[in-house]
Short mmCIF file of C-alpha atoms and ligand atoms in Angstrom, two decimals:
data_model
loop_
_atom_site.label_atom_id
_atom_site.label_comp_id
_atom_site.label_asym_id
_atom_site.label_seq_id
_atom_site.Cartn_x
_atom_site.Cartn_y
_atom_site.Cartn_z
CA MET A 1367 120.22 116.30 132.20
CA LYS A 1368 117.97 115.70 129.19
CA VAL A 1369 119.47 115.31 125.69
CA ALA A 1370 117.58 115.75 122.42
CA ILE A 1371 118.97 113.99 119.36
CA VAL A 1372 117.74 115.61 116.16
CA LEU A 1373 118.24 113.52 113.01
CA GLY A 1374 116.55 112.87 109.70
CA THR A 1375 118.61 111.01 107.10
CA ARG A 1376 120.39 107.69 106.57
CA PRO A 1377 123.93 108.83 107.43
CA GLU A 1378 122.76 110.67 110.55
CA ILE A 1379 121.04 107.54 111.87
CA ILE A 1380 124.18 105.45 111.25
CA LYS A 1381 126.60 108.00 112.75
CA MET A 1382 124.39 108.85 115.72
CA ALA A 1383 123.86 105.17 116.58
CA PRO A 1384 127.10 104.86 118.61
CA ILE A 1385 126.15 108.00 120.59
CA ILE A 1386 122.67 106.63 121.25
CA ARG A 1387 124.19 103.32 122.40
CA GLU A 1388 126.57 105.16 124.71
CA MET A 1389 123.70 107.11 126.27
CA GLU A 1390 121.68 103.92 126.74
CA LYS A 1391 124.70 102.30 128.41
CA LYS A 1392 124.89 105.22 130.83
CA ASN A 1393 121.16 105.27 131.43
CA MET A 1394 120.93 108.87 130.34
CA ASP A 1395 117.69 110.75 129.78
CA PHE A 1396 117.40 111.35 126.03
CA PHE A 1397 114.93 111.25 123.18
CA ILE A 1398 115.12 111.16 119.39
CA LEU A 1399 113.40 113.75 117.24
CA HIS A 1400 113.22 112.53 113.63
CA THR A 1401 112.52 115.23 111.07
CA GLY A 1402 111.23 112.73 108.49
CA GLN A 1403 113.63 114.00 105.79
CA HIS A 1404 114.27 110.36 104.84
CA TYR A 1405 111.19 108.17 105.07
CA THR A 1406 111.39 105.30 102.55
CA SER A 1407 111.86 102.13 104.56
CA ASN A 1408 115.25 101.28 103.02
CA MET A 1409 116.54 104.82 103.78
CA ASN A 1410 115.22 104.94 107.33
CA ARG A 1411 113.32 102.17 109.15
CA VAL A 1412 115.82 99.44 108.26
CA PHE A 1413 118.58 101.26 110.16
CA PHE A 1414 116.53 101.70 113.34
CA GLU A 1415 115.69 97.99 113.28
CA GLN A 1416 119.11 96.65 112.37
CA LEU A 1417 121.03 98.92 114.76
CA LYS A 1418 118.42 98.27 117.47
CA LEU A 1419 117.80 101.95 118.10
CA PRO A 1420 114.91 103.19 120.23
CA GLU A 1421 111.90 104.57 118.36
CA PRO A 1422 111.97 108.32 117.82
CA ARG A 1423 109.68 110.01 120.36
CA TYR A 1424 108.68 112.45 117.61
CA ASN A 1425 108.60 112.25 113.84
CA LEU A 1426 107.85 115.48 112.02
CA ASN A 1427 107.22 113.61 108.74
CA VAL A 1428 108.37 116.60 106.68
CA GLY A 1429 109.20 114.45 103.64
CA SER A 1430 110.89 115.83 100.53
CA GLY A 1431 110.78 119.29 98.95
CA THR A 1432 112.97 122.20 97.99
CA HIS A 1433 115.64 123.18 100.50
CA ALA A 1434 113.46 125.97 101.87
CA GLU A 1435 110.38 123.77 102.08
CA GLU A 1436 112.21 120.99 103.91
CA THR A 1437 114.11 123.30 106.25
CA GLY A 1438 111.16 125.59 106.92
CA ARG A 1439 108.82 122.75 107.86
CA MET A 1440 111.51 121.23 110.06
CA LEU A 1441 112.30 124.50 111.83
CA MET A 1442 108.72 124.96 112.97
CA GLY A 1443 108.35 121.33 114.01
CA VAL A 1444 111.66 121.16 115.89
CA GLU A 1445 110.89 124.39 117.74
CA GLU A 1446 107.52 123.07 118.90
CA VAL A 1447 109.06 119.88 120.29
CA LEU A 1448 111.94 121.70 121.97
CA LEU A 1449 109.52 124.11 123.64
CA GLU A 1450 107.54 121.19 124.99
CA GLU A 1451 110.49 118.99 126.04
CA ARG A 1452 112.92 121.72 127.18
CA PRO A 1453 116.06 119.56 126.79
CA ASP A 1454 119.33 120.75 128.34
CA VAL A 1455 121.26 120.12 125.14
CA VAL A 1456 120.56 119.24 121.50
CA LEU A 1457 122.88 116.99 119.49
CA VAL A 1458 123.02 116.98 115.69
CA GLU A 1459 125.38 115.15 113.33
CA GLY A 1460 126.71 116.12 109.90
CA ASP A 1461 125.57 118.60 107.28
CA THR A 1462 122.01 117.91 106.12
CA ASN A 1463 118.97 120.17 106.13
CA SER A 1464 117.85 118.32 109.28
CA VAL A 1465 121.04 119.50 110.99
CA LEU A 1466 120.49 123.08 109.87
CA ALA A 1467 116.93 123.10 111.20
CA GLY A 1468 117.90 121.40 114.48
CA VAL A 1469 120.68 123.88 115.17
CA LEU A 1470 118.74 127.02 114.25
CA ALA A 1471 115.64 126.08 116.22
CA ALA A 1472 117.71 125.24 119.31
CA VAL A 1473 120.05 128.22 119.38
CA LYS A 1474 117.17 130.68 119.09
CA LEU A 1475 115.60 129.04 122.13
CA MET A 1476 119.00 129.42 123.86
CA ILE A 1477 119.37 125.66 124.17
CA PRO A 1478 123.03 124.61 123.89
CA VAL A 1479 123.87 122.58 120.77
CA GLY A 1480 126.57 119.99 120.15
CA HIS A 1481 127.58 119.53 116.51
CA VAL A 1482 129.02 116.09 115.83
CA GLU A 1483 131.39 115.98 112.82
CA ALA A 1484 132.17 119.68 113.03
CA GLY A 1485 134.79 121.52 110.99
CA LEU A 1486 134.57 119.65 107.68
CA ARG A 1487 135.02 121.95 104.67
CA SER A 1488 134.96 121.29 100.93
CA HIS A 1489 135.46 125.04 100.37
CA ASP A 1490 132.72 124.77 97.74
CA ARG A 1491 129.78 126.93 98.70
CA ARG A 1492 127.67 125.66 95.81
CA MET A 1493 127.14 122.48 97.82
CA PRO A 1494 124.10 122.72 100.10
CA GLU A 1495 126.01 120.64 102.67
CA GLU A 1496 128.81 123.25 102.88
CA ILE A 1497 126.35 126.00 103.79
CA ASN A 1498 124.75 123.75 106.41
CA ARG A 1499 128.14 122.89 107.92
CA ILE A 1500 129.24 126.51 108.17
CA ILE A 1501 126.01 127.63 109.82
CA ALA A 1502 125.98 124.67 112.20
CA ASP A 1503 129.59 125.23 113.25
CA HIS A 1504 129.23 128.96 113.77
CA THR A 1505 126.11 128.63 115.91
CA SER A 1506 126.80 125.48 117.97
CA ASP A 1507 128.25 125.55 121.48
CA TYR A 1508 130.20 122.27 121.38
CA LEU A 1509 132.04 121.38 118.20
CA PHE A 1510 133.04 117.74 117.97
CA ALA A 1511 135.75 117.78 115.30
CA PRO A 1512 136.66 114.31 114.02
CA THR A 1513 140.28 115.22 113.18
CA GLU A 1514 142.95 117.84 113.86
CA LYS A 1515 142.41 119.14 110.33
CA ALA A 1516 138.74 119.79 111.07
CA LYS A 1517 139.79 121.63 114.23
CA GLU A 1518 142.18 123.79 112.19
CA ASN A 1519 139.35 124.70 109.81
CA LEU A 1520 137.29 125.91 112.76
CA LEU A 1521 140.13 127.85 114.34
CA GLY A 1522 140.85 129.41 110.94
CA GLU A 1523 137.29 130.75 110.86
CA GLY A 1524 137.73 132.41 114.24
CA ILE A 1525 135.92 129.84 116.37
CA GLY A 1526 137.38 129.70 119.90
CA TYR A 1527 139.49 126.79 121.18
CA GLU A 1528 137.23 126.30 124.16
CA ARG A 1529 134.32 125.18 121.96
CA ILE A 1530 136.30 122.59 119.96
CA PHE A 1531 136.89 118.95 120.97
CA VAL A 1532 138.76 116.51 118.73
CA THR A 1533 137.01 113.19 119.26
CA GLY A 1534 137.45 111.04 116.15
CA ASN A 1535 134.49 110.30 113.89
CA THR A 1536 131.64 108.13 115.16
CA ILE A 1537 131.67 106.34 111.80
CA VAL A 1538 134.72 104.42 113.11
CA ASP A 1539 132.69 103.37 116.16
CA ALA A 1540 129.85 102.32 113.83
CA VAL A 1541 132.14 100.31 111.55
CA TYR A 1542 133.90 98.56 114.44
CA GLN A 1543 130.62 97.82 116.22
CA ASN A 1544 128.98 96.34 113.12
CA LEU A 1545 131.66 94.79 110.94
CA LEU A 1546 131.75 91.44 112.76
CA LEU A 1547 127.95 91.28 112.69
CA ALA A 1548 128.13 92.02 108.95
CA GLU A 1549 130.41 89.04 108.45
CA ASP A 1550 127.94 86.75 110.23
CA CYS A 1551 124.73 87.84 108.53
CA ASP A 1552 123.16 86.43 105.35
CA ASP A 1553 125.63 87.04 102.65
CA ILE A 1554 124.59 89.65 100.13
CA LEU A 1555 127.60 88.59 98.03
CA ASP A 1556 126.03 85.15 97.53
CA ASP A 1557 122.67 86.70 96.71
CA LEU A 1558 124.27 88.85 94.02
CA GLY A 1559 126.61 86.10 92.79
CA LEU A 1560 129.72 88.10 93.71
CA LYS A 1561 133.16 86.90 94.82
CA GLY A 1562 135.18 88.86 97.40
CA GLY A 1563 137.80 91.09 95.73
CA GLU A 1564 136.27 90.53 92.30
CA TYR A 1565 133.68 93.26 91.98
CA LEU A 1566 133.40 97.06 92.07
CA LEU A 1567 130.96 99.02 94.24
CA ALA A 1568 129.48 102.43 93.42
CA THR A 1569 127.21 104.94 95.20
CA ILE A 1570 126.37 108.31 93.62
CA HIS A 1571 123.60 110.55 94.93
CA ARG A 1572 124.87 114.08 95.57
CA GLN A 1573 122.79 116.92 94.19
CA GLU A 1574 125.69 118.46 92.24
CA ASN A 1575 126.25 115.15 90.43
CA VAL A 1576 122.84 113.64 89.78
CA ASP A 1577 120.78 116.81 89.32
CA SER A 1578 123.12 117.82 86.50
CA ARG A 1579 122.34 115.80 83.37
CA ALA A 1580 125.86 116.36 81.98
CA ARG A 1581 127.65 115.35 85.17
CA PHE A 1582 125.52 112.29 85.84
CA LYS A 1583 125.97 111.24 82.19
CA GLY A 1584 129.76 111.55 82.51
CA ILE A 1585 129.72 109.45 85.67
CA ILE A 1586 127.52 106.68 84.24
CA GLU A 1587 129.69 106.58 81.10
CA GLY A 1588 132.81 106.51 83.26
CA LEU A 1589 131.48 103.60 85.33
CA ARG A 1590 130.59 101.70 82.16
CA LEU A 1591 134.12 102.29 80.81
CA VAL A 1592 135.57 101.00 84.08
CA GLN A 1593 133.32 97.94 84.11
CA ASN A 1594 134.29 97.15 80.52
CA HIS A 1595 137.98 97.64 81.19
CA PHE A 1596 138.23 95.42 84.26
CA ASN A 1597 135.47 93.07 83.15
CA ILE A 1598 134.21 92.36 86.68
CA PRO A 1599 130.73 93.15 88.06
CA LEU A 1600 129.97 96.70 89.17
CA VAL A 1601 127.18 96.99 91.75
CA TYR A 1602 125.39 100.29 92.40
CA PRO A 1603 122.84 100.44 95.26
CA ILE A 1604 120.96 103.43 93.96
CA HIS A 1605 119.75 106.27 96.22
CA PRO A 1606 116.16 107.42 95.44
CA ARG A 1607 117.33 110.87 94.24
CA ALA A 1608 119.69 109.25 91.72
CA GLU A 1609 117.15 106.62 90.68
CA LYS A 1610 114.61 109.32 89.89
CA ARG A 1611 117.14 111.23 87.76
CA LEU A 1612 118.44 108.14 85.97
CA LYS A 1613 114.88 107.35 84.82
CA GLU A 1614 114.11 110.96 83.93
CA TYR A 1615 117.29 111.33 81.83
CA GLY A 1616 116.79 107.88 80.27
CA PHE A 1617 120.48 106.89 80.60
CA ASP A 1618 121.69 103.48 79.55
CA ALA A 1619 123.22 101.78 82.58
CA GLU A 1620 123.95 98.50 80.85
CA GLY A 1621 126.83 96.68 82.50
CA ILE A 1622 126.04 98.24 85.88
CA THR A 1623 124.09 96.12 88.37
CA LEU A 1624 121.57 98.50 89.91
CA ILE A 1625 120.11 97.38 93.23
CA GLU A 1626 117.92 98.98 95.90
CA PRO A 1627 119.73 100.82 98.73
CA THR A 1628 120.82 98.11 101.17
CA ASP A 1629 120.68 97.79 104.94
CA TYR A 1630 123.81 98.80 106.85
CA LEU A 1631 125.30 95.36 107.53
CA SER A 1632 124.89 94.33 103.89
CA PHE A 1633 126.47 97.57 102.74
CA LEU A 1634 129.43 97.16 105.10
CA ARG A 1635 129.88 93.66 103.73
CA LEU A 1636 129.72 94.92 100.15
CA GLU A 1637 132.24 97.65 100.93
CA SER A 1638 134.69 95.51 102.85
CA ARG A 1639 134.99 92.85 100.12
CA ALA A 1640 134.99 95.23 97.11
CA ARG A 1641 138.06 95.60 94.92
CA LEU A 1642 137.44 99.30 94.45
CA ILE A 1643 134.75 101.78 95.52
CA PHE A 1644 133.38 104.68 93.46
CA THR A 1645 131.44 107.29 95.37
CA ASP A 1646 130.41 110.88 96.00
CA SER A 1647 129.19 110.05 99.51
CA GLY A 1648 130.93 111.48 102.54
CA GLY A 1649 130.32 108.47 104.75
CA VAL A 1650 131.38 106.00 102.08
CA GLN A 1651 134.72 107.82 101.53
CA GLU A 1652 135.35 107.43 105.27
CA GLU A 1653 134.24 103.81 105.48
CA ALA A 1654 136.35 102.79 102.46
CA CYS A 1655 139.36 104.38 104.17
CA ILE A 1656 138.64 102.66 107.50
CA LEU A 1657 138.07 99.29 105.78
CA ARG A 1658 141.22 99.72 103.66
CA VAL A 1659 139.46 99.49 100.33
CA PRO A 1660 140.73 101.96 97.70
CA CYS A 1661 138.25 104.66 96.76
CA VAL A 1662 137.72 106.83 93.66
CA THR A 1663 135.67 109.92 94.53
CA LEU A 1664 133.48 111.21 91.72
CA ARG A 1665 133.81 114.84 92.73
CA TYR A 1666 136.25 117.72 92.24
CA ASN A 1667 136.77 118.32 95.95
CA THR A 1668 136.25 116.58 99.24
CA GLU A 1669 135.67 117.68 102.82
CA ARG A 1670 137.50 114.47 103.79
CA PRO A 1671 141.06 115.43 102.64
CA GLU A 1672 142.54 113.04 105.22
CA THR A 1673 141.53 110.16 102.93
CA LEU A 1674 143.52 111.68 100.05
CA GLU A 1675 146.55 112.33 102.23
CA VAL A 1676 146.86 108.74 103.45
CA GLY A 1677 146.51 107.43 99.88
CA ALA A 1678 143.11 105.75 100.38
CA ASN A 1679 141.18 107.97 98.02
CA ILE A 1680 141.60 109.93 94.79
CA LEU A 1681 139.45 112.62 93.18
CA ALA A 1682 138.27 111.80 89.66
CA GLY A 1683 135.57 114.39 88.95
CA ALA A 1684 132.83 113.44 86.52
CA GLU A 1685 134.60 112.91 83.16
CA PRO A 1686 134.57 109.33 81.85
CA GLU A 1687 138.27 109.21 80.87
CA SER A 1688 139.38 110.64 84.19
CA ILE A 1689 137.24 108.11 86.07
CA LEU A 1690 138.87 105.23 84.17
CA GLU A 1691 142.37 106.68 84.61
CA LYS A 1692 141.92 107.10 88.39
CA ALA A 1693 140.36 103.64 88.68
CA ARG A 1694 143.43 102.13 86.99
CA LEU A 1695 145.68 103.99 89.42
CA MET A 1696 143.77 102.76 92.48
CA PHE A 1697 142.97 99.20 91.33
CA ASP A 1698 146.21 97.72 92.64
CA ALA A 1699 146.85 100.32 95.35
CA ASP A 1700 148.61 99.03 98.43
CA ARG A 1701 146.13 99.02 101.30
CA PHE A 1702 148.26 99.70 104.36
CA TRP A 1703 147.35 103.30 105.04
CA PRO A 1704 146.57 104.44 108.61
CA ASN A 1705 142.99 105.26 109.60
CA PRO A 1706 142.84 109.04 110.19
CA PHE A 1707 139.35 109.06 111.74
CA GLY A 1708 140.05 107.78 115.25
CA ASP A 1709 140.00 104.69 117.41
CA GLY A 1710 136.29 103.86 117.57
CA ARG A 1711 135.70 105.65 120.88
CA ALA A 1712 134.37 108.96 119.54
CA ALA A 1713 130.92 108.50 121.05
CA GLU A 1714 132.37 107.90 124.50
CA ARG A 1715 134.40 111.13 124.24
CA ILE A 1716 131.46 113.17 122.94
CA ILE A 1717 129.17 112.04 125.75
CA GLY A 1718 132.02 112.60 128.23
CA VAL A 1719 132.32 116.23 127.14
CA ILE A 1720 128.56 116.75 127.26
CA GLU A 1721 128.31 115.33 130.77
CA GLU A 1722 131.23 117.38 132.03
CA ARG A 1723 130.16 120.67 130.42
CA MET A 1724 126.48 120.37 131.25
CA GLY A 1725 127.39 119.35 134.80
CA SER A 1726 129.51 122.47 135.30
CA ARG A 1727 126.78 124.75 133.89
CA ARG A 1728 124.40 123.71 136.65
C1 LIG B 27 120.37 114.39 101.80
C2 LIG B 27 121.43 115.39 102.23
C3 LIG B 27 122.79 114.92 101.72
C4 LIG B 27 123.08 113.51 102.17
C5 LIG B 27 121.94 112.58 101.83
C6 LIG B 27 122.16 111.24 102.48
C7 LIG B 27 120.65 117.71 102.37
C8 LIG B 27 120.76 119.06 101.77
N1 LIG B 27 121.20 116.71 101.65
O1 LIG B 27 120.34 114.38 100.40
O2 LIG B 27 123.81 115.76 102.23
O3 LIG B 27 124.26 113.06 101.54
O4 LIG B 27 120.70 113.12 102.34
O5 LIG B 27 121.55 110.20 101.81
O6 LIG B 27 120.11 117.55 103.45
N2 LIG B 27 113.79 110.46 98.55
C9 LIG B 27 112.99 109.35 98.65
N3 LIG B 27 112.89 108.72 99.85
C10 LIG B 27 113.54 109.15 100.94
C11 LIG B 27 114.34 110.28 100.84
C12 LIG B 27 114.46 110.93 99.64
O7 LIG B 27 112.37 108.92 97.66
O8 LIG B 27 113.43 108.51 102.00
C13 LIG B 27 113.93 111.13 97.24
C14 LIG B 27 112.91 112.20 96.97
O9 LIG B 27 112.62 112.17 95.61
C15 LIG B 27 113.66 113.48 97.32
C16 LIG B 27 115.09 113.14 96.92
O10 LIG B 27 115.22 111.75 97.19
O11 LIG B 27 113.17 114.58 96.63
C17 LIG B 27 116.13 113.93 97.69
O12 LIG B 27 115.94 113.80 99.09
P1 LIG B 27 116.53 114.91 100.10
O13 LIG B 27 116.34 114.43 101.49
O14 LIG B 27 116.02 116.24 99.77
O15 LIG B 27 118.05 114.95 99.76
P2 LIG B 27 119.12 113.78 99.60
O16 LIG B 27 119.56 113.73 98.18
O17 LIG B 27 118.60 112.53 100.21
N1 LIG B 28 124.76 103.04 103.14
C1 LIG B 28 123.90 101.96 103.38
N2 LIG B 28 123.29 101.38 102.30
C2 LIG B 28 123.48 101.81 101.03
C3 LIG B 28 124.35 102.91 100.80
C4 LIG B 28 124.96 103.51 101.89
O1 LIG B 28 123.72 101.54 104.52
O2 LIG B 28 122.90 101.24 100.10
C5 LIG B 28 125.41 103.71 104.30
C6 LIG B 28 126.92 103.77 104.24
O3 LIG B 28 127.47 102.62 104.83
C7 LIG B 28 127.26 105.03 105.01
C8 LIG B 28 126.03 105.90 104.82
O4 LIG B 28 125.01 105.06 104.29
O5 LIG B 28 127.42 104.79 106.40
C9 LIG B 28 126.34 107.03 103.89
O6 LIG B 28 125.17 107.74 103.62
P1 LIG B 28 124.94 108.56 102.28
O7 LIG B 28 125.90 108.13 101.25
O8 LIG B 28 123.50 108.48 101.97
O9 LIG B 28 125.19 110.06 102.76
P2 LIG B 28 126.52 110.96 102.93
O10 LIG B 28 127.48 110.22 103.78
O11 LIG B 28 127.02 111.28 101.56
O12 LIG B 28 125.98 112.20 103.56
#
């Protein structure tokens, strides 16, 4: 059996890493097809090196563009590779344009697809990720739902039981596999002059937040209010999309320590020792919950409602006063919530299902 892993962005590399490790452990025949959606070294290369992942056999180098440009270029490139390699199954993870292209190219060639992190819904169709999720879920053959809630979403949309497997989220595997290493590596806290428990961490990059001048302004003002109120450092490793917008809009980020996007171990270290995390990232909401660090989500909805239910996360939107109010609520939150995303063995389950199902198809 030959497996094709199609990926293209930072979170896909991180969340696919445990699956790749599992396949290496089992000596399986697989290859990585990188779309090239993320290409800057600190959004891409650093993760392959640090997580010791094999080089992609193919890189389509599609780079950035509009949604149609990115997806269109990827579709043609993925199809060409799949025609040449003829894998038995394609695996994709998450909700990016790379996922959309991987799934569409494969299903039209009648190659079975496994969608890792299936069934997440924000119920907000203005988000490009929501459209990608829906299409990926409705066209994939194996839906690896991280939680029971994700499974319910799929069943509610008429997807059959037999295609859904609740496995946990591979982000738990990734956190467990890398947290100890993060504690041993050069300390980014020392480099930034930070003390554990005495700083705030922020990541904001989603299109709906940073491509809207008004929303991004509200968020930056909110973060500055928070930093002023608590009077401890606030560190923001800034995603290239957000950095571009911040410069274009000419916002004043005084009081906020802007740094380059960090490698994974440094980011895990920053997250695990933070007093409070502010984010619009999906992966960061999950990691904060797993690491038991309270999180304020700078959005009006989340496709990770499990984090809200256990009390790890709160929605603040993009208004400065609301951001400060929610930060005050979460600052002293008790941190003993359960982790709703699984036991760190999601990759093992996913590969188990693939082996069993592909075996019985033969
Ligand atoms: C994409 C995903 C988003 C995910 C994020 C992870 C889609 C629709 N969106 O958003 O769901 O949360 O990845 O980080 O797929 N850029 C660089 N270097 C890079 C990559 C991007 O400079 O390596 C800049 C470019 O200016 C580019 C912009 O960032 O135009 C946006 O990149 P793009 O890949 O289109 O979307 P993301 O915002 O990264
Ligand atoms: N991350 C990282 N360095 C950073 C910021 C984030 O390694 O400077 C990691 C983070 O630990 C998480 C993933 O990137 O695993 C989340 O990716 P991102 O926020 O880009 O995308 P999303 O999860 O929103 O799709």
